[in-house]
Structures are given as C-alpha cells and as structure tokens.
Coordinates of C-alpha atoms and ligand atoms in Angstrom, one line a residue:
X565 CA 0.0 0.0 0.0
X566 CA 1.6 3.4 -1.2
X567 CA 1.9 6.3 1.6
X568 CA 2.0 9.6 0.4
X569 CA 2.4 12.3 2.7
X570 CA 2.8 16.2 1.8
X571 CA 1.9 17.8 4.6
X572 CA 2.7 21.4 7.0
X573 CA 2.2 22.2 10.6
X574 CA 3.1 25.7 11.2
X575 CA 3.9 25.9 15.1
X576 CA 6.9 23.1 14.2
X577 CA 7.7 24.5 11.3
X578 CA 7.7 21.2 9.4
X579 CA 7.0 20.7 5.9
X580 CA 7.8 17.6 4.5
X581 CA 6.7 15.8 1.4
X582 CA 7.6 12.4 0.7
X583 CA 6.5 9.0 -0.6
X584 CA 6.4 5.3 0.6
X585 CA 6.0 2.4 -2.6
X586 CA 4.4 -0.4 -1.7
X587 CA 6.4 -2.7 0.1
X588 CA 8.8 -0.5 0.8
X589 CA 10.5 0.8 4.0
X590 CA 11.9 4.2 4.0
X591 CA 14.3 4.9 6.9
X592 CA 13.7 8.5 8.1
X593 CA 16.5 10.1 9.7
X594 CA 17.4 13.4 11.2
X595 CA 19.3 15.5 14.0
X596 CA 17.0 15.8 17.4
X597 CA 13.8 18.0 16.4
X598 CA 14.2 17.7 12.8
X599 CA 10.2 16.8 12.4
X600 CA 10.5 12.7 12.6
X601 CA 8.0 11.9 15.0
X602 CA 5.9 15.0 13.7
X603 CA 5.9 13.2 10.6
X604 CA 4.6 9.5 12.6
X605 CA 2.5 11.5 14.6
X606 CA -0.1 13.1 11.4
X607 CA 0.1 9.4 9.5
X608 CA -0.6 8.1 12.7
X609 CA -3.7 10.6 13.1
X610 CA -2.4 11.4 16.5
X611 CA -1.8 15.0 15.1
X612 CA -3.8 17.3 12.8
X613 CA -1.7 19.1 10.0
X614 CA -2.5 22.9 9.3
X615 CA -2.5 21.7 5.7
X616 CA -1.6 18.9 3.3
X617 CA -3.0 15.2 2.8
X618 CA -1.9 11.9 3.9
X619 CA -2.8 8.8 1.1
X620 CA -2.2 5.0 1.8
X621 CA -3.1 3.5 -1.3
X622 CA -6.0 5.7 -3.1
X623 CA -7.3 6.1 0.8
X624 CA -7.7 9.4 2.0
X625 CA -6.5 9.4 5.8
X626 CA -5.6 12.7 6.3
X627 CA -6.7 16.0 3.9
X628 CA -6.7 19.7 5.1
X629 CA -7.2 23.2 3.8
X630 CA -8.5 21.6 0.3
X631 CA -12.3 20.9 0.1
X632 CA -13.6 19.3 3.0
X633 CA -11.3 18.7 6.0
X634 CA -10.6 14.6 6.8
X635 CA -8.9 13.3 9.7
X636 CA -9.9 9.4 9.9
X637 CA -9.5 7.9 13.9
X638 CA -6.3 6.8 14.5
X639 CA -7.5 3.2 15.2
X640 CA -9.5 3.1 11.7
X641 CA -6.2 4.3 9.7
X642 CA -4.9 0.4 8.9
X643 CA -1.6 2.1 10.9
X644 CA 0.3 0.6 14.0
X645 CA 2.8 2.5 15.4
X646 CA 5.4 0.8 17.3
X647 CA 7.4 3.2 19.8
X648 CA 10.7 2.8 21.8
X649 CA 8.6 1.5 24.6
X650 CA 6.6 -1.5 24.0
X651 CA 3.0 0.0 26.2
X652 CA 2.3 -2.9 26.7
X653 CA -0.9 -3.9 28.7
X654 CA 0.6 -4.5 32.2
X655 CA -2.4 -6.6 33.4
X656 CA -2.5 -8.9 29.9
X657 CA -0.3 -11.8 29.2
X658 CA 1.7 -11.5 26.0
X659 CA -0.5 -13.7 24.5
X660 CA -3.4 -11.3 25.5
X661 CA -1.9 -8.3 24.4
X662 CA -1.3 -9.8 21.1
X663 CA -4.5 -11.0 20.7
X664 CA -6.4 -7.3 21.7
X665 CA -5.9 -6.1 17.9
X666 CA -7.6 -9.2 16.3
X667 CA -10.2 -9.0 19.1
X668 CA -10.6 -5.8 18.5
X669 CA -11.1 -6.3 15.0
X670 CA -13.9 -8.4 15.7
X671 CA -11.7 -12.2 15.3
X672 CA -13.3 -14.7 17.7
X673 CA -11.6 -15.2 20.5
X674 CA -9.9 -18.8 19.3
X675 CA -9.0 -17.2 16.0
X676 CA -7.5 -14.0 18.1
X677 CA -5.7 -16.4 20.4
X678 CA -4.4 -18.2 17.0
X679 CA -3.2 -15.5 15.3
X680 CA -1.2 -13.9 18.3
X681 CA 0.7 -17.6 18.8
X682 CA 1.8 -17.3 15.1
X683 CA 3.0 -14.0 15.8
X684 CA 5.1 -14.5 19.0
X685 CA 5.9 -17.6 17.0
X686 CA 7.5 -15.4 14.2
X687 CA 9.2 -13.0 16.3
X688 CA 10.6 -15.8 18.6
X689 CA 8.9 -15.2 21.7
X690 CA 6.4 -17.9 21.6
X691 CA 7.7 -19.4 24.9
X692 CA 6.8 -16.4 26.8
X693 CA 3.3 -16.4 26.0
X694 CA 1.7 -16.9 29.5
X695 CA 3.9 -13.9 30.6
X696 CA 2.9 -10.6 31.7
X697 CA 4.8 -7.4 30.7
X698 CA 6.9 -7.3 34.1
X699 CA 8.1 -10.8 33.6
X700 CA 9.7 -9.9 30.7
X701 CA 13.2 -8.4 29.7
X702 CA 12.7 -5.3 27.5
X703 CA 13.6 -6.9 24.1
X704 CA 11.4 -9.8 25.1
X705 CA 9.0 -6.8 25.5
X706 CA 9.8 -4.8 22.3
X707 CA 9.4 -8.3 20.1
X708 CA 5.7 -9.0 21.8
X709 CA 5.2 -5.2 20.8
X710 CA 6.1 -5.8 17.3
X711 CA 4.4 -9.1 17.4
X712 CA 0.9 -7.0 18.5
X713 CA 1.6 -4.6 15.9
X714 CA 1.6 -7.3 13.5
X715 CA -1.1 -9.0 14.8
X716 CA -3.6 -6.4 13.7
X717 CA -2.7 -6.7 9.9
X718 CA -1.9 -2.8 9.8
X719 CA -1.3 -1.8 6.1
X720 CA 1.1 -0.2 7.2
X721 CA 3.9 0.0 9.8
X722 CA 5.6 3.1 11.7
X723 CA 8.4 2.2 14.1
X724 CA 9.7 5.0 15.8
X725 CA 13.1 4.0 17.3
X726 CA 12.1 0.6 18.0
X727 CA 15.7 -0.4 19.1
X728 CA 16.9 3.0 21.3
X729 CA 15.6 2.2 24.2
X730 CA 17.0 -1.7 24.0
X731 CA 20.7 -2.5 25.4
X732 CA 23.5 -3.0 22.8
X733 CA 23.6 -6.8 23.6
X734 CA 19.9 -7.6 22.8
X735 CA 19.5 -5.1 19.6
X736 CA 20.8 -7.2 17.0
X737 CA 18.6 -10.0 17.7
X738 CA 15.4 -7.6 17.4
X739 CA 16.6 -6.0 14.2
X740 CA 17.1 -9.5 12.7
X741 CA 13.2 -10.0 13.7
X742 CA 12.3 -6.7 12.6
X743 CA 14.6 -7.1 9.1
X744 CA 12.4 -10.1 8.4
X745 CA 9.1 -8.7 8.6
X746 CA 9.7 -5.5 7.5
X747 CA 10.5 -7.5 4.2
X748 CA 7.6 -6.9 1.9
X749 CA 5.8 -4.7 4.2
X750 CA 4.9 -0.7 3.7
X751 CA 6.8 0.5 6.5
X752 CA 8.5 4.2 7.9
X753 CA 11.2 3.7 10.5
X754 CA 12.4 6.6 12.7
X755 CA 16.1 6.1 13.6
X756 CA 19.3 7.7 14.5
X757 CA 21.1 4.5 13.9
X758 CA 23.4 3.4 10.5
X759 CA 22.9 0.1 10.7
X760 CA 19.0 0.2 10.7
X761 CA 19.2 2.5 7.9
X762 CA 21.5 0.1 5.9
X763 CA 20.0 -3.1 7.0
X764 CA 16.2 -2.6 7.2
X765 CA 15.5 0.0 4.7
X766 CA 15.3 0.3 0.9
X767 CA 15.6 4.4 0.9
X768 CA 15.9 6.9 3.5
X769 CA 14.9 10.2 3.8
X770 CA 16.7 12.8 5.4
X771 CA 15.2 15.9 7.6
X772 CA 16.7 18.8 8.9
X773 CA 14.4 21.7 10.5
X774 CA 11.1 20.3 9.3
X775 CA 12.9 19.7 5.6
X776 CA 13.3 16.9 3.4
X777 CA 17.2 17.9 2.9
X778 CA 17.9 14.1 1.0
X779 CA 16.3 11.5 -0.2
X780 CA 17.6 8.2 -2.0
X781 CA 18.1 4.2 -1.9
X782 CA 20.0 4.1 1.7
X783 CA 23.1 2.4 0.8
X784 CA 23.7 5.7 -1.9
X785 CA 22.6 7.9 0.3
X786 CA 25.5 6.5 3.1
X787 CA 28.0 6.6 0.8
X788 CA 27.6 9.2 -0.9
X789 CA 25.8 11.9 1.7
X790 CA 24.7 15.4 0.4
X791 CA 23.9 16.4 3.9
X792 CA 25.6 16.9 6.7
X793 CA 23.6 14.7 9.0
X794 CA 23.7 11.7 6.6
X795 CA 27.3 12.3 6.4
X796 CA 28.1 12.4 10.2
X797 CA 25.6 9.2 10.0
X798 CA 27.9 7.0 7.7
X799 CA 30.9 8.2 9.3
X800 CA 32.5 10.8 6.5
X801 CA 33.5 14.2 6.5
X802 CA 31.7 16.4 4.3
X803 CA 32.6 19.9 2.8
X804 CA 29.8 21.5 0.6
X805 CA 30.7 24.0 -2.1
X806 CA 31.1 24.9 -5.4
X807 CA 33.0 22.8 -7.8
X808 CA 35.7 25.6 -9.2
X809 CA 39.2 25.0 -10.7
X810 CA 39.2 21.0 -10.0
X811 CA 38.6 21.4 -6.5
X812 CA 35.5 22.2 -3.9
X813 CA 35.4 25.2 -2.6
X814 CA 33.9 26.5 0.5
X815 CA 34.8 29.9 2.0
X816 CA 38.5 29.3 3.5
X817 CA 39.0 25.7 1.9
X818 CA 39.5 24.0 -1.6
X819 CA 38.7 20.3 -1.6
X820 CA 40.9 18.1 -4.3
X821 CA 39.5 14.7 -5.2
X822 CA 38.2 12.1 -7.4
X823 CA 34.8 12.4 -8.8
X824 CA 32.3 10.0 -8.4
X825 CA 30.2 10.2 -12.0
X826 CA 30.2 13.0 -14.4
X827 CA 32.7 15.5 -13.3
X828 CA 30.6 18.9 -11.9
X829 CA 30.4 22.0 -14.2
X830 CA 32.6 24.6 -13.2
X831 CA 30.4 27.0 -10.6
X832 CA 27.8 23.6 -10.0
X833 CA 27.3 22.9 -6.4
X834 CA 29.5 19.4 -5.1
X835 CA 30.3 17.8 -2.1
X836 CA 33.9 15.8 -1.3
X837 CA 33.2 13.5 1.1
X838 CA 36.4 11.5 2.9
X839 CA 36.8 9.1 5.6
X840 CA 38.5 10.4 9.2
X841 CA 40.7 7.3 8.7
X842 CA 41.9 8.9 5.5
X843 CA 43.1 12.1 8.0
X844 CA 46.6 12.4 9.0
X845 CA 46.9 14.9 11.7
X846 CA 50.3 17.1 11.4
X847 CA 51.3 20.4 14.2
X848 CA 52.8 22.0 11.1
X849 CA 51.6 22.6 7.5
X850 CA 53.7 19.5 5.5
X851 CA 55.9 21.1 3.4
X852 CA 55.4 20.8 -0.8
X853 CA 52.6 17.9 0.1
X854 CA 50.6 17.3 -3.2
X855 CA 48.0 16.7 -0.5
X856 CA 44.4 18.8 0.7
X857 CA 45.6 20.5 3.7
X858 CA 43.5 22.4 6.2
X859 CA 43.8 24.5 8.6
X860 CA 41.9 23.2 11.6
X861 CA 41.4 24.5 15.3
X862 CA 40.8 21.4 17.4
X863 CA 37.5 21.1 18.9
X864 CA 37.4 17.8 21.0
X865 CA 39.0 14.7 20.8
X866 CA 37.0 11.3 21.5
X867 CA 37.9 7.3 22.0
X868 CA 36.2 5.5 19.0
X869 CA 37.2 1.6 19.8
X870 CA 41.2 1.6 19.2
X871 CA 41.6 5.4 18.1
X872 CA 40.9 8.7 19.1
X873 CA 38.5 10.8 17.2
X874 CA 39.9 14.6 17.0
X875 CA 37.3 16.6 15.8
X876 CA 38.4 20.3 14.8
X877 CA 36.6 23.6 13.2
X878 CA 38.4 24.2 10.0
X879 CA 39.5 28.2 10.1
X880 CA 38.0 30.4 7.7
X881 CA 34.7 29.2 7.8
X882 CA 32.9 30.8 10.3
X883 CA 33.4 27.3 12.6
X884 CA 30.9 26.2 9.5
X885 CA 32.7 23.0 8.7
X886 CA 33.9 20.3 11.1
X887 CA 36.2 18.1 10.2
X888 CA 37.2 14.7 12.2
X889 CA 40.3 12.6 11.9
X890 CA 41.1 9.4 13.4
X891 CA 44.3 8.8 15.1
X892 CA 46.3 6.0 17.3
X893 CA 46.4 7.1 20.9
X894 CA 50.2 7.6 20.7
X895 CA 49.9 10.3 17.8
X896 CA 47.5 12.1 20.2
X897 CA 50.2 12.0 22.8
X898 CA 53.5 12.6 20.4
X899 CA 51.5 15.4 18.8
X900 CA 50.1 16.7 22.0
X901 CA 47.0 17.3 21.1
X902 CA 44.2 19.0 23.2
X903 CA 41.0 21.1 22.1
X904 CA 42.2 25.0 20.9
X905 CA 45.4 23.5 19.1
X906 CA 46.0 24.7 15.5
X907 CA 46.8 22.0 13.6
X908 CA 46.6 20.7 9.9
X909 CA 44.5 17.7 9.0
X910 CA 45.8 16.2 5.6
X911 CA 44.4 13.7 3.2
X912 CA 45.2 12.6 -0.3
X913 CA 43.2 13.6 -3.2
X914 CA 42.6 9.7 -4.1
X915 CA 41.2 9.3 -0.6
X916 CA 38.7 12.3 -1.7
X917 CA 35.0 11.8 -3.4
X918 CA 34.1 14.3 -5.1
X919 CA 30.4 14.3 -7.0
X920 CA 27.7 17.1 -8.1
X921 CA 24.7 17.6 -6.4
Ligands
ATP1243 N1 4.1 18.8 21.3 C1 4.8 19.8 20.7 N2 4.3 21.1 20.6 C2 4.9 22.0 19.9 N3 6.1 21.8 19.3 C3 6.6 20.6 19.3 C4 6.0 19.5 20.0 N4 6.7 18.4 19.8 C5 7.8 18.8 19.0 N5 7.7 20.1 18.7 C6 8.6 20.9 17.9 O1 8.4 20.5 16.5 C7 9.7 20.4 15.9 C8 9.9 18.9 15.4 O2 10.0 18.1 16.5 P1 9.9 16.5 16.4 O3 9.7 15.9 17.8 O4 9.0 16.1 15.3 O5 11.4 16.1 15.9 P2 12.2 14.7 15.9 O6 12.9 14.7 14.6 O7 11.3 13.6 16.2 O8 13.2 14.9 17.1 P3 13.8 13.8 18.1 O9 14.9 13.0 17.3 O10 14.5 14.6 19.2 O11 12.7 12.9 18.6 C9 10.7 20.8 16.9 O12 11.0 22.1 16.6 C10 10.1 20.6 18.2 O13 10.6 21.6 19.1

C-alpha cells in the first residue's frame, strides 16, 4: 500500500513531502527535532496538520485546507505505530496483548488467540506467551510489541526508534526479527542508527528543521551523503561548495579529489566526502605535500574503539565546517594534542569523493 504524505504544521515548522511504494520501507532520519515523529504523529492521526493530505493507497487518511477537511480515527487508519517503549498492557499476558488487535477487530476469540501464537511464533517469543509485561526483559518486551503490531494486519507500519531504548547486547537480535518482517511490508522507520538504515530500509529520507534535505536508496545515500547529517551518519567528513578549478570550494577551503560520475560544471554545487581514517593529523603545515591541507582549530578529541576521534573547526569558515580525523592514541600524545590547538588535517586527493549535487 503506497503512503504519500505532503503535509505542514506551522507551530513546528515542518513541511515535509515524501512518498512510501508499496512494500517498501523508507528509513527516516534526522538531527534531534528535525520533524520525525511529527511526521509519525499526522500518519498516525495522532496529530492534525494545518495543511496537506496523507494517502495510503488511493485512501484518504488525512486532507486539510482543500475541500472538506478529513482526519480518519487513529484506530480506523490500517496504521500501527510501534514506539521505543513497547505500552504494553501491564495486566494482559503477552499472549493477550497480542491477541487485543484481532479481538478488536472483531476475530473470535480462538481465531484472536491463534493468530497472536503465530506471531510470538514469528518473532521468537512464543515461549513467553503466558507472561505478563513485568516478567519480561525489555527486548522480550519490544518483540511481543512488534508481534501486537503485527497481529492487527496494519497496512502499514511506523516504528519509531524501535531499538533505542534496548541495550546494545539484545538489539541485533530484534533488528534480525524486525529485518524479516519489514521485508515486503509498507513500513517508515524513525532512527538515528546506520545500521538500521543500511539493513532494514530500501531508501531513507533525510530531515533537517522540518525539511526533506535528501532522499535516495539508503546504501547511496551513506555513501555518498549530500547532507551533513547523513554524512556524520555514515561516518564521512563532508565539505559543501562549489566545484571551481578541480577542486571544492567553500569559504576558506578547496577540496581536491576524485569524482564520483560526471565530473561537476565549473560553478555547479558538489560535495567531497572522505573518511576520518583517510586524515593524518600534522602540528605544522607538510611542506610541498601534493595533499588537501586544512587548517583546523581542534574542537574535541574522542575514543572511538582503538583510536581517538579529534574533531576540529576548519578556520575560515565561520566554525561552518567540522572536520574529524582518526588517530592512534600515541599520535594524540607525540602530537600533543588538546581542544584549541591549530593543527593541519591532511588527506590525499585519491582518498577524496568528489560528486555534483
Ligand atoms: N508537542 C509539541 N508542541 C509544539 N512543538 C513541538 C511539539 N513536539 C515537538 N515540537 C517541535 O516540533 C519540531 C519537530 O520536532 P519532532 O519531535 O517532530 O522532531 P524529531 O525529529 O522527532 O526529534 P527527536 O529526534 O528529538 O525525537 C521541533 O522544533 C520541536 O521543538
């Protein structure tokens, strides 16, 4: 079932227009109050837009400020929203809890009680069936919750960052569970996390300040951002300019590298995109290096597994462009490095993508 959704509310100043194919889940990803769970919220019919419509399939769910206002229940939308806490019923067995959509729906109680075993069943929890929410763990939780989600045959899915409030250890088992039924199912996913962008959806779609900044399949869009926060997402540094003289240029830095595709026009707008790996950190400029070199002022510096993340504001652009570079712990201490040191980050053009936008 197709979602479309173009749609504004004015006191969040989100307006966001984007589409859903059949079968398809779109990843939708953002910086903290970018409009995500605005967005979940209006398909959900939890919240009333100030204009715009919301489709699934040729069903009108949502339509404002054109004709005749409509703003179906949020229980007779075909939607089930899934949440980072599971709500479950406290006083229902998992079983029960799964079975309250069918029932709901009018399915006998044998046929409810059926269906919810097939589900726990699917999302391997069909042990646990006699329990009640506070004998469970939370991703024994979180699976019943996608499991009564299921259960009431929504037409389509919203999860809004069904893994964040999970611990690290039990989150790759649920996003296995969730990778399988999301399959061939019309689905939005709210996340902040790489992985379920890569792994559970076909296309994400990046907001920033209520905006629609990107869109595109996900693995594309990771590695080969166009935004900032899909960039800082899949781990790259980004500079955005204009592509002048074989290089990107922002105010304050020129950005040599390799281009991706067709090779920009002179004055087009282009990213270069390049891995902090690909950084090598000097105190002084290198001398006659065929390499980029930036000036950079660092900001922080961070443990990321074996190395230490130094993030720094590259000078000349009004603290605009941050730049990160990862080093071993003993170049942090040989090069003394501490936040407010000038330093150069370096990296070679062939590390460099460079691509139009
Ligand atoms: N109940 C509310 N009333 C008024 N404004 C709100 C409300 N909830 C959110 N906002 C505002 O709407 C904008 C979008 O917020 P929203 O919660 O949709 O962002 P988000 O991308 O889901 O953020 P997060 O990742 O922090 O959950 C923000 O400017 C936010 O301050």
């Amino acid at each position: 079932m197709t979602l479309s959704f173009d749609v504004v509310v004015r006191e969040r100043d989100v307006e966001v227009a984007f589409e859903v194919a059949d079968g398809e889940t779109v990843a939708l990803l953002g910086p903290n109050g970018a409009g995500k769970s605005t967005v979940l919220a209006v398909t959900a019919g939890l919240l009333r837009p100030d204009a715009g419509r919301v489709l699934l399939g040729d069903r009108v769910l949502t339509s404002v400020g054109d004709g005749a206002t409509v703003d179906v229940a949020p229980h007779r939308r075909g939607v089930a929203l899934l949440a980072q806490d599971p709500l479950l019923f406290p006083h229902l067995t998992a079983r029960e809890n799964v079975a309250f959509g069918p029932r709901s729906l009018g399915a006998p109680r044998r046929e409810a009680r059926r269906t919810a075993e097939r589900w726990l069943a699917e999302v391997g929890v069909d042990d646990l069936a006699d329990r009640r929410p506070a004998q469970l763990s939370g991703g024994q939780a979180q699976r019943v919750a996608v499991a009564r989600a299921l259960a009431a045959d929504p037409r389509l899915l919203l999860l809004d960052e069904p893994m964040a409030a999970l611990d690290v250890a039990v989150a790759p088992a649920l996003r296995q569970v969730l990778r399988r039924v999301l399959a061939d199912r019309t689905a939005v996913v709210v996340t902040h996390d790489v992985l379920d962008a890569l792994l559970l959806a076909d296309r994400v779609v990046v907001l920033e300040a209520g905006r629609v900044v990107e869109a595109g399949p996900s693995s594309d869009v990771l590695t080969h951002p166009r935004s900032g926060f899909a960039a800082r997402l899949a781990g790259l540094n980004l500079v955005r300019g204009r592509w002048d003289d074989d290089a990107v240029r922002s105010a304050g830095l020129a950005v040599r590298g390799q281009s991706v595709g067709p090779t920009p026009a002179a004055g087009e707008e282009a990213v270069a995109t390049f891995r902090p790996q690909a950084v090598a950190v000097f105190r002084e400029p290198p001398a006659g290096s065929p390499r980029n070199a930036f000036a950079v002022t660092v900001t922080d510096l961070e443990p990321v597994g074996d190395v230490v993340r130094v993030r720094g504001r590259a000078d000349g652009t009004d603290g605009d462009v941050e730049l990160r570079a990862d080093v071993t712990p003993q170049s942090v201490a040989e090069l003394d490095l501490v936040p407010g040191l000038a330093v150069t980050f370096s990296v070679k053009a062939t590390e460099v993508s460079v691509y139009g936008l």
